Tab-separated table of C-alpha atoms in Angstrom:
chain	number	residue	atom	x	y	z
C	1	UNK	CA	-23.796	-3.001	-4.968
C	2	UNK	CA	-21.191	-3.173	-7.719
C	3	UNK	CA	-23.581	-5.242	-9.829
C	4	UNK	CA	-26.446	-2.806	-9.143
C	5	UNK	CA	-24.197	0.071	-10.211
C	6	UNK	CA	-23.125	-1.679	-13.408
C	7	UNK	CA	-26.677	-2.660	-14.398
C	8	UNK	CA	-28.769	0.268	-13.212
C	9	UNK	CA	-26.587	3.356	-13.092
C	10	UNK	CA	-23.479	3.001	-15.240
C	11	UNK	CA	-23.631	4.125	-18.850
C	12	UNK	CA	-22.159	1.769	-21.421
C	13	UNK	CA	-18.733	3.027	-22.294
C	14	UNK	CA	-15.035	2.290	-21.995
C	15	UNK	CA	-15.006	2.446	-18.197
C	16	UNK	CA	-17.863	-0.046	-17.793
C	17	UNK	CA	-16.290	-2.388	-20.346
C	18	UNK	CA	-13.005	-2.135	-18.497
C	19	UNK	CA	-14.667	-2.925	-15.151
C	20	UNK	CA	-16.460	-5.934	-16.668
C	21	UNK	CA	-13.218	-7.144	-18.243
C	22	UNK	CA	-11.491	-6.747	-14.886
C	23	UNK	CA	-14.089	-8.758	-12.966
C	24	UNK	CA	-14.109	-11.489	-15.593
C	25	UNK	CA	-10.314	-11.638	-15.506
C	26	UNK	CA	-10.148	-11.697	-11.714
C	27	UNK	CA	-12.787	-14.460	-11.588
C	28	UNK	CA	-10.522	-16.650	-13.742
C	29	UNK	CA	-7.224	-16.048	-11.964
C	30	UNK	CA	-5.843	-19.098	-10.116
C	31	UNK	CA	-6.084	-18.951	-6.351
C	32	UNK	CA	-2.337	-19.233	-5.878
C	33	UNK	CA	-1.991	-15.736	-7.442
C	34	UNK	CA	-4.508	-14.386	-4.944
C	35	UNK	CA	-2.457	-16.048	-2.186
C	36	UNK	CA	0.692	-14.313	-3.374
C	37	UNK	CA	-1.166	-10.996	-3.583
C	38	UNK	CA	-2.541	-11.469	-0.080
C	39	UNK	CA	0.906	-12.345	1.259
C	40	UNK	CA	2.386	-9.243	-0.383
C	41	UNK	CA	-0.370	-6.794	0.624
C	42	UNK	CA	-1.926	-8.058	3.877
C	43	UNK	CA	0.850	-10.133	5.438
C	44	UNK	CA	3.841	-7.957	4.540
C	45	UNK	CA	2.406	-4.615	3.375
C	46	UNK	CA	-0.040	-4.008	6.242
C	47	UNK	CA	2.131	-5.970	8.690
C	48	UNK	CA	-0.714	-8.243	9.848
C	49	UNK	CA	1.436	-11.332	9.481
C	50	UNK	CA	0.151	-14.776	8.648
C	51	UNK	CA	-3.226	-14.547	10.353
C	52	UNK	CA	-6.946	-15.220	10.162
C	53	UNK	CA	-7.569	-11.614	9.051
C	54	UNK	CA	-5.058	-11.810	6.179
C	55	UNK	CA	-6.498	-15.131	4.979
C	56	UNK	CA	-10.117	-13.957	5.247
C	57	UNK	CA	-9.519	-10.791	3.237
C	58	UNK	CA	-7.597	-12.744	0.598
C	59	UNK	CA	-10.455	-15.221	0.159
C	60	UNK	CA	-12.938	-12.342	0.086
C	61	UNK	CA	-11.032	-10.727	-2.766
C	62	UNK	CA	-10.891	-14.083	-4.519
C	63	UNK	CA	-14.645	-14.767	-4.468
C	64	UNK	CA	-15.875	-11.180	-4.938
C	65	UNK	CA	-15.530	-11.124	-8.773
C	66	UNK	CA	-17.603	-14.303	-9.090
C	67	UNK	CA	-20.354	-12.831	-6.937
C	68	UNK	CA	-20.329	-9.541	-8.858
C	69	UNK	CA	-20.580	-11.234	-12.255
C	70	UNK	CA	-23.336	-13.603	-11.161
C	71	UNK	CA	-25.316	-10.806	-9.529
C	72	UNK	CA	-24.918	-8.646	-12.639
C	73	UNK	CA	-26.285	-11.404	-14.915
C	74	UNK	CA	-29.142	-12.053	-12.491
C	75	UNK	CA	-30.104	-8.363	-12.471
C	76	UNK	CA	-29.954	-8.182	-16.282
C	77	UNK	CA	-32.336	-11.162	-16.530
C	78	UNK	CA	-35.155	-9.293	-14.741
C	79	UNK	CA	-37.713	-8.076	-17.321
C	80	UNK	CA	-37.606	-4.348	-17.918
C	81	UNK	CA	-41.425	-4.279	-17.791
C	82	UNK	CA	-41.275	-5.195	-14.112
C	83	UNK	CA	-39.204	-2.109	-13.356
C	84	UNK	CA	-41.306	0.097	-15.592
C	85	UNK	CA	-44.465	-1.048	-13.819
C	86	UNK	CA	-42.985	-0.179	-10.445
C	87	UNK	CA	-41.890	3.243	-11.644
C	88	UNK	CA	-45.281	3.846	-13.241
C	89	UNK	CA	-46.932	3.187	-9.831
C	90	UNK	CA	-44.894	6.041	-8.323
C	91	UNK	CA	-41.923	4.188	-6.813
C	92	UNK	CA	-38.512	5.829	-6.984
C	93	UNK	CA	-35.625	4.109	-8.741
C	94	UNK	CA	-34.053	3.111	-5.405
C	95	UNK	CA	-37.365	1.679	-4.162
C	96	UNK	CA	-37.793	-0.213	-7.421
C	97	UNK	CA	-34.292	-1.712	-7.151
C	98	UNK	CA	-34.653	-2.796	-3.515
C	99	UNK	CA	-38.302	-3.830	-3.464
C	100	UNK	CA	-38.842	-5.213	-6.957
C	101	UNK	CA	-35.605	-6.025	-8.794
C	102	UNK	CA	-33.495	-7.512	-5.982
C	103	UNK	CA	-36.243	-9.808	-4.643
C	104	UNK	CA	-36.868	-11.089	-8.184
C	105	UNK	CA	-33.154	-11.636	-8.771
C	106	UNK	CA	-32.406	-13.065	-5.302
C	107	UNK	CA	-32.488	-16.784	-6.250
C	108	UNK	CA	-29.875	-16.327	-8.970
C	109	UNK	CA	-27.757	-14.027	-6.783
C	110	UNK	CA	-27.903	-16.565	-3.955
C	111	UNK	CA	-26.783	-19.293	-6.360
C	112	UNK	CA	-23.715	-17.231	-7.237
C	113	UNK	CA	-22.937	-16.660	-3.593
C	114	UNK	CA	-23.208	-20.393	-2.930
C	115	UNK	CA	-20.803	-21.122	-5.806
C	116	UNK	CA	-18.346	-18.580	-4.411
C	117	UNK	CA	-18.632	-20.032	-0.890
C	118	UNK	CA	-17.956	-23.491	-2.334
C	119	UNK	CA	-14.801	-22.177	-3.958
C	120	UNK	CA	-13.729	-20.557	-0.700
C	121	UNK	CA	-14.375	-23.712	1.375
C	122	UNK	CA	-12.124	-25.822	-0.786
C	123	UNK	CA	-9.355	-23.275	-0.899
C	124	UNK	CA	-5.872	-24.297	0.230
C	125	UNK	CA	-3.203	-22.558	-1.838
C	126	UNK	CA	-4.124	-18.949	-1.071
C	127	UNK	CA	-4.639	-19.709	2.623
C	128	UNK	CA	-1.285	-21.428	3.140
C	129	UNK	CA	0.427	-18.113	2.263
C	130	UNK	CA	-1.857	-15.838	4.240
C	131	UNK	CA	-3.550	-17.793	7.049
C	132	UNK	CA	-0.809	-20.284	7.791
C	133	UNK	CA	-1.229	-23.773	9.160
C	134	UNK	CA	-1.324	-23.551	12.939
C	135	UNK	CA	-2.917	-26.696	14.356
C	136	UNK	CA	-4.401	-24.951	17.411
C	137	UNK	CA	-7.653	-23.017	17.530
C	138	UNK	CA	-7.233	-19.298	17.008
C	139	UNK	CA	-7.933	-16.828	19.789
C	140	UNK	CA	-7.925	-13.653	17.698
C	141	UNK	CA	-7.850	-12.145	14.217
C	142	UNK	CA	-4.069	-11.895	14.140
C	143	UNK	CA	-3.383	-15.553	15.033
C	144	UNK	CA	-2.440	-18.196	12.502
C	145	UNK	CA	-4.897	-20.998	11.963
C	146	UNK	CA	-5.939	-23.515	9.328
C	147	UNK	CA	-9.094	-24.376	7.426
C	148	UNK	CA	-10.427	-27.898	6.982
C	149	UNK	CA	-9.124	-28.069	3.414
C	150	UNK	CA	-5.641	-27.006	4.517
C	151	UNK	CA	-5.881	-29.417	7.456
C	152	UNK	CA	-6.679	-32.319	5.112
C	153	UNK	CA	-3.879	-31.389	2.752
C	154	UNK	CA	-1.257	-31.111	5.523
C	155	UNK	CA	-2.273	-34.375	7.240
C	156	UNK	CA	-1.999	-36.273	3.977
C	157	UNK	CA	1.241	-34.494	2.940
C	158	UNK	CA	2.888	-35.144	6.291
C	159	UNK	CA	1.649	-38.749	6.392
C	160	UNK	CA	0.400	-38.327	9.976
C	161	UNK	CA	-2.929	-40.106	9.757
C	162	UNK	CA	-5.001	-40.896	6.696
C	163	UNK	CA	-7.902	-41.841	8.990
C	164	UNK	CA	-8.026	-38.298	10.344
C	165	UNK	CA	-7.735	-36.856	6.855
C	166	UNK	CA	-10.700	-38.892	5.644
C	167	UNK	CA	-12.700	-37.971	8.732
C	168	UNK	CA	-11.954	-34.269	8.120
C	169	UNK	CA	-12.920	-34.688	4.472
C	170	UNK	CA	-16.217	-36.271	5.501
C	171	UNK	CA	-16.927	-33.331	7.814
C	172	UNK	CA	-16.062	-30.873	5.014
C	173	UNK	CA	-18.384	-32.678	2.574
C	174	UNK	CA	-21.204	-32.752	5.144
C	175	UNK	CA	-20.689	-29.040	5.831
C	176	UNK	CA	-20.939	-28.190	2.111
C	177	UNK	CA	-24.025	-30.471	1.801
C	178	UNK	CA	-25.750	-28.631	4.691
C	179	UNK	CA	-24.943	-25.244	3.126
C	180	UNK	CA	-26.233	-26.288	-0.313
C	181	UNK	CA	-29.392	-27.872	1.081
C	182	UNK	CA	-30.152	-24.855	3.243
C	183	UNK	CA	-29.486	-22.517	0.343
C	184	UNK	CA	-31.753	-24.473	-1.999
C	185	UNK	CA	-34.484	-24.367	0.619
C	186	UNK	CA	-34.080	-20.590	1.098
C	187	UNK	CA	-33.925	-19.930	-2.648
C	188	UNK	CA	-37.092	-21.959	-3.216
C	189	UNK	CA	-38.860	-20.189	-0.413
C	190	UNK	CA	-37.796	-16.735	-1.635
C	191	UNK	CA	-38.877	-17.669	-5.150
C	192	UNK	CA	-42.333	-18.705	-3.915
C	193	UNK	CA	-42.624	-15.520	-1.844
C	194	UNK	CA	-41.679	-13.280	-4.768
C	195	UNK	CA	-44.257	-14.989	-7.050
C	196	UNK	CA	-47.012	-14.569	-4.459
């Protein structure tokens, strides 16, 4: 929705340039800074402690700028004539955005989301500060837990078992492979449907 606002509704000016500069800057900030921010705001500020909720919101803030920038570029790439044709046929601006522009831009937007998910799956630094490293499965949003990437890091760092670390790494690689393969299939299918 932020990308739709920036492309379709916002007028070029200082505010829009400032928002774009902010999203570009946030997309390039190292994850450790997001971890410190999450620890300060979610863990200490809101009093949620080191928990699944704190870690999830921190990672969400970390990948959101990447998704916004990718979606904005995808929406800009849609030919203006496509929108004008829809409007000429009597569709409203909202109908044109949701029925013409977004379906045409979906493959590129989905690619940006996949890139952001890949960044989140490999994240360790931000999650050590906000989600913790509890070995047990979590039973609620306010319990500490660990992701596979953090699990691999801690097993190697503690020297417990390199066999388990490599097995966890293989599972993480397979998980990313399944996500990417599924996403490519869905993007291809959506692309064929939008051309039909």
